[in-house]
Amino acid sequence: MKFSDLGLSSELLRAVAEKGYDTPTPIQRQAIPAVLGGRDVLAGAQTGTGKTAAFGLPLVDRVDFHSRDTQALVLAPTRELCVQIATDLTKFCQFEPAARVVAVYGGANIGTQIRQLRQGAQIVVATPGRLIDLIGKGAIDLETVRFTVLDEADEMLNMGFQEDITEILSHTPEDKNVWLFSATMPREVRSIAEEYMRAPVELTMGRQNEAANNLEHHYYVVHERDRYAALKRLLDASPDIFGVVFCRTKIDTQQVAEQLIRDGYNADALHGDLSQQQRDKVMDRYRNRSLQVLVATDVAARGIDVRDITHVIHYHLPDESENYTHRSGRTARAGRSGLSLALVNVRELEKIRQIEKKINAKFHLSRIPDALEIGEQQLLNFIRKVHEVEIDEGGVEQFTEIAMHELADLSKEAILKRIISLEFNRFINYYRNAPDLNVDLAHQGKQRQDRYRSNGPKVFINLGTVDGFDKGRKLGYDCDITGLKGADIGRIELKGVYSFIEVVDEKMISVFEQSFQGEFHRGRPVRIERTGGEEGAGSKKKPKDFKDKSGFSGTPSHKDRYQKSGYPKKEFVGGKGPYPEKQN
Ligand code: AMP
């Protein structure tokens, strides 16, 4: 299917061609005829699917540019997205001399925006908060609006714009068209649709979304302390990366960016603590590719549409799984491929599963590259540059002659070795003896299994660290009293006033019970109880009524026994227990 099959005007087809679009994307194929046909549209479409043109092209087609009234209102969550949409719409109406598109958003001079609106704009693209301010100042009249677009509706709701949206829509006429685009369709978005839309055409790009199919998801399991080193390796293994690194907080974002800059990477930070001017500057550098790696928070990077982003790296996974979609949607746009790479520690593995379910896609477990793999990639990149470099024949000729003469005594191989050394020595040194940063999941899994598997026999003993034990001493003490060997005793879980001791065989519990009968430690009666069994070691089940924080370290029966034993409190070395003083 071609754009010319969709019913767009010849001016718009020219604009499409100028924009360099060849074939309509799936969402465009479905949404454009629906919008032109006067229908409302409710589209589940992620960023990167070509949704801006899906509503933008037919919108421009339907606006009457002979009138100066504001006829179309596009609401978007962020300033960046507003600017992006306004830029695209301006291009779409480049063959309509009377067309005016104005973007209004927070963080910019409101006076200028008021003046721009006064000059008349058929299409206004706005963030909800700023539009409310402008309505309050009487700077905009929405009575003439015929078309409303809610773009990234879920994001607007996430950002708390629900009331603002309702307020804004109350200023628009009822019989308008509404086109709603949202990456996800939570209940709140559906209820907006139900309230403001009339029999919308529902479109879901979901899995047949070309862009999403070109996106690969990988995760890397590292120790927390290695997170930054792992990030560097990912960057080093992709020397021609053009990527976004997402961090969870502004502070992390700033720190990671600063560290990368210090380590010689072409990176910079984008987050809400920067002034608008600073943010614009960073974005300009990123757009024109003088910046290779943008380190950003979710909010700051929302709506960024920069072409050909190769990698999205999740330095931390987002708190909300939904943000994963927004992040990874920065790459693999408009049919191109992209990689979404997440660094996680062992505790975060569950989150990967949750996201997999949410996005209905599989993550591949990948390994942080080692020195050899990185070296290879760096070398191949260097060789690619050697192949691709433009040679100014006239300019280099005399230098080539000098070089040939001076290097005549060296073989081709020797020259190559030297060039590679010059280029890579620093790098080779850095990665010499570089450790493997991947967490051995099989080993971790076994440890976990060991911890949780054990339904085996265990004893509870009312002695712990407050009684002067560490694990070694405890093992020695237990073996001493019971006559068992170290090999008979498994894991010792040592707590403040008690411990659990795993034993190899059920029979050994009886050995413990018998051996410790009547035993005192530092004047305190030692109590053994059978535990474990089907609860398992992981359950840490203490004997009934056991309290350890209040200081009463035993069951009532033990307390009774203790009181009966007549030992005065001062001899209780554990000391914390408010055992009742012996009443004489
Ligand atoms: P969007 O989902 O609207 O943010 O668009 C994602 C990117 O795809 C933008 O850079 C658009 O310029 C580009 N794009 C949109 N439609 C097409 C198309 N039909 N062919 C090629 N690129 C497109």
PDB file of N, CA, C and O in Angstrom, residues 14-58:
ATOM      1  N   ARG A  14       2.909  15.467  -1.400  1.00  0.00           N
ATOM      2  CA  ARG A  14       4.206  16.116  -1.672  1.00  0.00           C
ATOM      3  C   ARG A  14       4.995  16.266  -0.374  1.00  0.00           C
ATOM      4  O   ARG A  14       6.203  16.010  -0.305  1.00  0.00           O
ATOM      5  N   ALA A  15       4.281  16.690   0.687  1.00  0.00           N
ATOM      6  CA  ALA A  15       4.949  16.881   1.983  1.00  0.00           C
ATOM      7  C   ALA A  15       5.514  15.552   2.502  1.00  0.00           C
ATOM      8  O   ALA A  15       6.620  15.493   3.042  1.00  0.00           O
ATOM      9  N   VAL A  16       4.735  14.477   2.287  1.00  0.00           N
ATOM     10  CA  VAL A  16       5.177  13.151   2.728  1.00  0.00           C
ATOM     11  C   VAL A  16       6.460  12.766   1.989  1.00  0.00           C
ATOM     12  O   VAL A  16       7.433  12.280   2.583  1.00  0.00           O
ATOM     13  N   ALA A  17       6.453  13.033   0.685  1.00  0.00           N
ATOM     14  CA  ALA A  17       7.626  12.684  -0.127  1.00  0.00           C
ATOM     15  C   ALA A  17       8.833  13.502   0.338  1.00  0.00           C
ATOM     16  O   ALA A  17       9.949  12.984   0.466  1.00  0.00           O
ATOM     17  N   GLU A  18       8.596  14.777   0.639  1.00  0.00           N
ATOM     18  CA  GLU A  18       9.695  15.637   1.104  1.00  0.00           C
ATOM     19  C   GLU A  18      10.262  15.127   2.430  1.00  0.00           C
ATOM     20  O   GLU A  18      11.436  15.259   2.714  1.00  0.00           O
ATOM     21  N   LYS A  19       9.370  14.593   3.239  1.00  0.00           N
ATOM     22  CA  LYS A  19       9.803  14.085   4.543  1.00  0.00           C
ATOM     23  C   LYS A  19      10.591  12.788   4.382  1.00  0.00           C
ATOM     24  O   LYS A  19      11.248  12.322   5.311  1.00  0.00           O
ATOM     25  N   GLY A  20      10.501  12.222   3.188  1.00  0.00           N
ATOM     26  CA  GLY A  20      11.274  11.007   2.920  1.00  0.00           C
ATOM     27  C   GLY A  20      10.543   9.730   3.292  1.00  0.00           C
ATOM     28  O   GLY A  20      11.153   8.667   3.384  1.00  0.00           O
ATOM     29  N   TYR A  21       9.214   9.827   3.531  1.00  0.00           N
ATOM     30  CA  TYR A  21       8.468   8.603   3.843  1.00  0.00           C
ATOM     31  C   TYR A  21       8.070   7.925   2.538  1.00  0.00           C
ATOM     32  O   TYR A  21       7.481   8.551   1.665  1.00  0.00           O
ATOM     33  N   ASP A  22       8.368   6.621   2.448  1.00  0.00           N
ATOM     34  CA  ASP A  22       8.072   5.854   1.245  1.00  0.00           C
ATOM     35  C   ASP A  22       6.709   5.186   1.323  1.00  0.00           C
ATOM     36  O   ASP A  22       5.819   5.431   0.530  1.00  0.00           O
ATOM     37  N   THR A  23       6.641   4.299   2.331  1.00  0.00           N
ATOM     38  CA  THR A  23       5.404   3.530   2.503  1.00  0.00           C
ATOM     39  C   THR A  23       4.820   3.822   3.871  1.00  0.00           C
ATOM     40  O   THR A  23       5.561   4.015   4.834  1.00  0.00           O
ATOM     41  N   PRO A  24       3.495   3.834   3.955  1.00  0.00           N
ATOM     42  CA  PRO A  24       2.874   4.095   5.257  1.00  0.00           C
ATOM     43  C   PRO A  24       3.130   2.946   6.231  1.00  0.00           C
ATOM     44  O   PRO A  24       3.187   1.788   5.820  1.00  0.00           O
ATOM     45  N   THR A  25       3.299   3.289   7.501  1.00  0.00           N
ATOM     46  CA  THR A  25       3.466   2.254   8.527  1.00  0.00           C
ATOM     47  C   THR A  25       2.080   1.666   8.830  1.00  0.00           C
ATOM     48  O   THR A  25       1.061   2.261   8.450  1.00  0.00           O
ATOM     49  N   PRO A  26       2.005   0.534   9.520  1.00  0.00           N
ATOM     50  CA  PRO A  26       0.692  -0.084   9.781  1.00  0.00           C
ATOM     51  C   PRO A  26      -0.305   0.877  10.433  1.00  0.00           C
ATOM     52  O   PRO A  26      -1.470   0.928  10.037  1.00  0.00           O
ATOM     53  N   ILE A  27       0.158   1.649  11.423  1.00  0.00           N
ATOM     54  CA  ILE A  27      -0.803   2.539  12.090  1.00  0.00           C
ATOM     55  C   ILE A  27      -1.284   3.618  11.126  1.00  0.00           C
ATOM     56  O   ILE A  27      -2.442   4.016  11.144  1.00  0.00           O
ATOM     57  N   GLN A  28      -0.395   4.057  10.247  1.00  0.00           N
ATOM     58  CA  GLN A  28      -0.795   5.071   9.267  1.00  0.00           C
ATOM     59  C   GLN A  28      -1.811   4.488   8.276  1.00  0.00           C
ATOM     60  O   GLN A  28      -2.782   5.152   7.917  1.00  0.00           O
ATOM     61  N   ARG A  29      -1.577   3.257   7.873  1.00  0.00           N
ATOM     62  CA  ARG A  29      -2.498   2.621   6.923  1.00  0.00           C
ATOM     63  C   ARG A  29      -3.913   2.552   7.488  1.00  0.00           C
ATOM     64  O   ARG A  29      -4.885   2.670   6.761  1.00  0.00           O
ATOM     65  N   GLN A  30      -3.999   2.354   8.813  1.00  0.00           N
ATOM     66  CA  GLN A  30      -5.325   2.186   9.404  1.00  0.00           C
ATOM     67  C   GLN A  30      -5.926   3.499   9.890  1.00  0.00           C
ATOM     68  O   GLN A  30      -7.124   3.734   9.747  1.00  0.00           O
ATOM     69  N   ALA A  31      -5.077   4.329  10.473  1.00  0.00           N
ATOM     70  CA  ALA A  31      -5.636   5.541  11.101  1.00  0.00           C
ATOM     71  C   ALA A  31      -5.986   6.614  10.072  1.00  0.00           C
ATOM     72  O   ALA A  31      -6.996   7.305  10.223  1.00  0.00           O
ATOM     73  N   ILE A  32      -5.158   6.770   9.038  1.00  0.00           N
ATOM     74  CA  ILE A  32      -5.379   7.882   8.107  1.00  0.00           C
ATOM     75  C   ILE A  32      -6.775   7.825   7.454  1.00  0.00           C
ATOM     76  O   ILE A  32      -7.533   8.797   7.531  1.00  0.00           O
ATOM     77  N   PRO A  33      -7.168   6.677   6.874  1.00  0.00           N
ATOM     78  CA  PRO A  33      -8.519   6.650   6.272  1.00  0.00           C
ATOM     79  C   PRO A  33      -9.612   6.882   7.318  1.00  0.00           C
ATOM     80  O   PRO A  33     -10.620   7.541   7.032  1.00  0.00           O
ATOM     81  N   ALA A  34      -9.430   6.355   8.535  1.00  0.00           N
ATOM     82  CA  ALA A  34     -10.459   6.526   9.579  1.00  0.00           C
ATOM     83  C   ALA A  34     -10.617   7.997   9.945  1.00  0.00           C
ATOM     84  O   ALA A  34     -11.733   8.509  10.062  1.00  0.00           O
ATOM     85  N   VAL A  35      -9.490   8.687  10.115  1.00  0.00           N
ATOM     86  CA  VAL A  35      -9.542  10.105  10.491  1.00  0.00           C
ATOM     87  C   VAL A  35     -10.136  10.929   9.346  1.00  0.00           C
ATOM     88  O   VAL A  35     -10.996  11.784   9.549  1.00  0.00           O
ATOM     89  N   LEU A  36      -9.694  10.607   8.125  1.00  0.00           N
ATOM     90  CA  LEU A  36     -10.247  11.347   6.974  1.00  0.00           C
ATOM     91  C   LEU A  36     -11.746  11.098   6.852  1.00  0.00           C
ATOM     92  O   LEU A  36     -12.509  11.972   6.433  1.00  0.00           O
ATOM     93  N   GLY A  37     -12.180   9.900   7.255  1.00  0.00           N
ATOM     94  CA  GLY A  37     -13.597   9.554   7.161  1.00  0.00           C
ATOM     95  C   GLY A  37     -14.428  10.118   8.307  1.00  0.00           C
ATOM     96  O   GLY A  37     -15.602   9.773   8.443  1.00  0.00           O
ATOM     97  N   GLY A  38     -13.818  10.908   9.170  1.00  0.00           N
ATOM     98  CA  GLY A  38     -14.588  11.593  10.216  1.00  0.00           C
ATOM     99  C   GLY A  38     -14.787  10.775  11.484  1.00  0.00           C
ATOM    100  O   GLY A  38     -15.549  11.149  12.366  1.00  0.00           O
ATOM    101  N   ARG A  39     -14.085   9.645  11.597  1.00  0.00           N
ATOM    102  CA  ARG A  39     -14.256   8.810  12.791  1.00  0.00           C
ATOM    103  C   ARG A  39     -13.316   9.233  13.916  1.00  0.00           C
ATOM    104  O   ARG A  39     -12.255   9.801  13.676  1.00  0.00           O
ATOM    105  N   ASP A  40     -13.720   8.952  15.149  1.00  0.00           N
ATOM    106  CA  ASP A  40     -12.797   9.057  16.273  1.00  0.00           C
ATOM    107  C   ASP A  40     -11.891   7.829  16.241  1.00  0.00           C
ATOM    108  O   ASP A  40     -12.313   6.775  15.755  1.00  0.00           O
ATOM    109  N   VAL A  41     -10.681   7.970  16.771  1.00  0.00           N
ATOM    110  CA  VAL A  41      -9.751   6.836  16.736  1.00  0.00           C
ATOM    111  C   VAL A  41      -9.139   6.633  18.119  1.00  0.00           C
ATOM    112  O   VAL A  41      -8.674   7.585  18.752  1.00  0.00           O
ATOM    113  N   LEU A  42      -9.168   5.394  18.558  1.00  0.00           N
ATOM    114  CA  LEU A  42      -8.535   5.033  19.823  1.00  0.00           C
ATOM    115  C   LEU A  42      -7.431   4.043  19.464  1.00  0.00           C
ATOM    116  O   LEU A  42      -7.707   2.906  19.091  1.00  0.00           O
ATOM    117  N   ALA A  43      -6.178   4.507  19.557  1.00  0.00           N
ATOM    118  CA  ALA A  43      -5.095   3.663  19.047  1.00  0.00           C
ATOM    119  C   ALA A  43      -4.105   3.281  20.131  1.00  0.00           C
ATOM    120  O   ALA A  43      -3.580   4.143  20.832  1.00  0.00           O
ATOM    121  N   GLY A  44      -3.898   1.992  20.251  1.00  0.00           N
ATOM    122  CA  GLY A  44      -2.835   1.508  21.129  1.00  0.00           C
ATOM    123  C   GLY A  44      -1.574   1.453  20.298  1.00  0.00           C
ATOM    124  O   GLY A  44      -1.372   0.518  19.536  1.00  0.00           O
ATOM    125  N   ALA A  45      -0.781   2.481  20.386  1.00  0.00           N
ATOM    126  CA  ALA A  45       0.413   2.529  19.542  1.00  0.00           C
ATOM    127  C   ALA A  45       1.552   3.144  20.318  1.00  0.00           C
ATOM    128  O   ALA A  45       1.394   4.184  20.948  1.00  0.00           O
ATOM    129  N   GLN A  46       2.670   2.466  20.252  1.00  0.00           N
ATOM    130  CA  GLN A  46       3.843   2.987  20.928  1.00  0.00           C
ATOM    131  C   GLN A  46       4.495   4.055  20.077  1.00  0.00           C
ATOM    132  O   GLN A  46       4.262   4.131  18.885  1.00  0.00           O
ATOM    133  N   THR A  47       5.356   4.790  20.756  1.00  0.00           N
ATOM    134  CA  THR A  47       6.148   5.758  20.028  1.00  0.00           C
ATOM    135  C   THR A  47       7.074   4.980  19.086  1.00  0.00           C
ATOM    136  O   THR A  47       7.472   3.865  19.385  1.00  0.00           O
ATOM    137  N   GLY A  48       7.348   5.553  17.930  1.00  0.00           N
ATOM    138  CA  GLY A  48       8.199   4.842  16.974  1.00  0.00           C
ATOM    139  C   GLY A  48       7.413   4.128  15.889  1.00  0.00           C
ATOM    140  O   GLY A  48       7.982   3.596  14.949  1.00  0.00           O
ATOM    141  N   THR A  49       6.086   4.125  16.023  1.00  0.00           N
ATOM    142  CA  THR A  49       5.274   3.414  15.043  1.00  0.00           C
ATOM    143  C   THR A  49       4.865   4.328  13.882  1.00  0.00           C
ATOM    144  O   THR A  49       4.227   3.871  12.942  1.00  0.00           O
ATOM    145  N   GLY A  50       5.196   5.597  14.011  1.00  0.00           N
ATOM    146  CA  GLY A  50       4.776   6.559  12.987  1.00  0.00           C
ATOM    147  C   GLY A  50       3.426   7.166  13.324  1.00  0.00           C
ATOM    148  O   GLY A  50       2.674   7.618  12.459  1.00  0.00           O
ATOM    149  N   LYS A  51       3.115   7.225  14.632  1.00  0.00           N
ATOM    150  CA  LYS A  51       1.779   7.688  15.036  1.00  0.00           C
ATOM    151  C   LYS A  51       1.590   9.190  14.792  1.00  0.00           C
ATOM    152  O   LYS A  51       0.468   9.631  14.557  1.00  0.00           O
ATOM    153  N   THR A  52       2.680   9.960  14.845  1.00  0.00           N
ATOM    154  CA  THR A  52       2.521  11.406  14.643  1.00  0.00           C
ATOM    155  C   THR A  52       1.958  11.686  13.253  1.00  0.00           C
ATOM    156  O   THR A  52       1.025  12.474  13.093  1.00  0.00           O
ATOM    157  N   ALA A  53       2.528  11.006  12.258  1.00  0.00           N
ATOM    158  CA  ALA A  53       2.004  11.200  10.902  1.00  0.00           C
ATOM    159  C   ALA A  53       0.630  10.553  10.759  1.00  0.00           C
ATOM    160  O   ALA A  53      -0.195  11.003   9.971  1.00  0.00           O
ATOM    161  N   ALA A  54       0.376   9.506  11.567  1.00  0.00           N
ATOM    162  CA  ALA A  54      -0.915   8.812  11.466  1.00  0.00           C
ATOM    163  C   ALA A  54      -2.060   9.767  11.793  1.00  0.00           C
ATOM    164  O   ALA A  54      -3.116   9.716  11.169  1.00  0.00           O
ATOM    165  N   PHE A  55      -1.853  10.645  12.785  1.00  0.00           N
ATOM    166  CA  PHE A  55      -2.907  11.641  13.030  1.00  0.00           C
ATOM    167  C   PHE A  55      -2.600  12.963  12.341  1.00  0.00           C
ATOM    168  O   PHE A  55      -3.483  13.698  11.935  1.00  0.00           O
ATOM    169  N   GLY A  56      -1.281  13.260  12.213  1.00  0.00           N
ATOM    170  CA  GLY A  56      -0.879  14.574  11.703  1.00  0.00           C
ATOM    171  C   GLY A  56      -1.278  14.807  10.256  1.00  0.00           C
ATOM    172  O   GLY A  56      -1.788  15.886   9.903  1.00  0.00           O
ATOM    173  N   LEU A  57      -1.063  13.810   9.410  1.00  0.00           N
ATOM    174  CA  LEU A  57      -1.353  14.006   7.985  1.00  0.00           C
ATOM    175  C   LEU A  57      -2.849  14.230   7.742  1.00  0.00           C
ATOM    176  O   LEU A  57      -3.232  15.254   7.143  1.00  0.00           O
ATOM    177  N   PRO A  58      -3.723  13.343   8.248  1.00  0.00           N
ATOM    178  CA  PRO A  58      -5.148  13.593   7.982  1.00  0.00           C
ATOM    179  C   PRO A  58      -5.664  14.823   8.736  1.00  0.00           C
ATOM    180  O   PRO A  58      -6.590  15.479   8.270  1.00  0.00           O
TER     181      PRO A  58
END
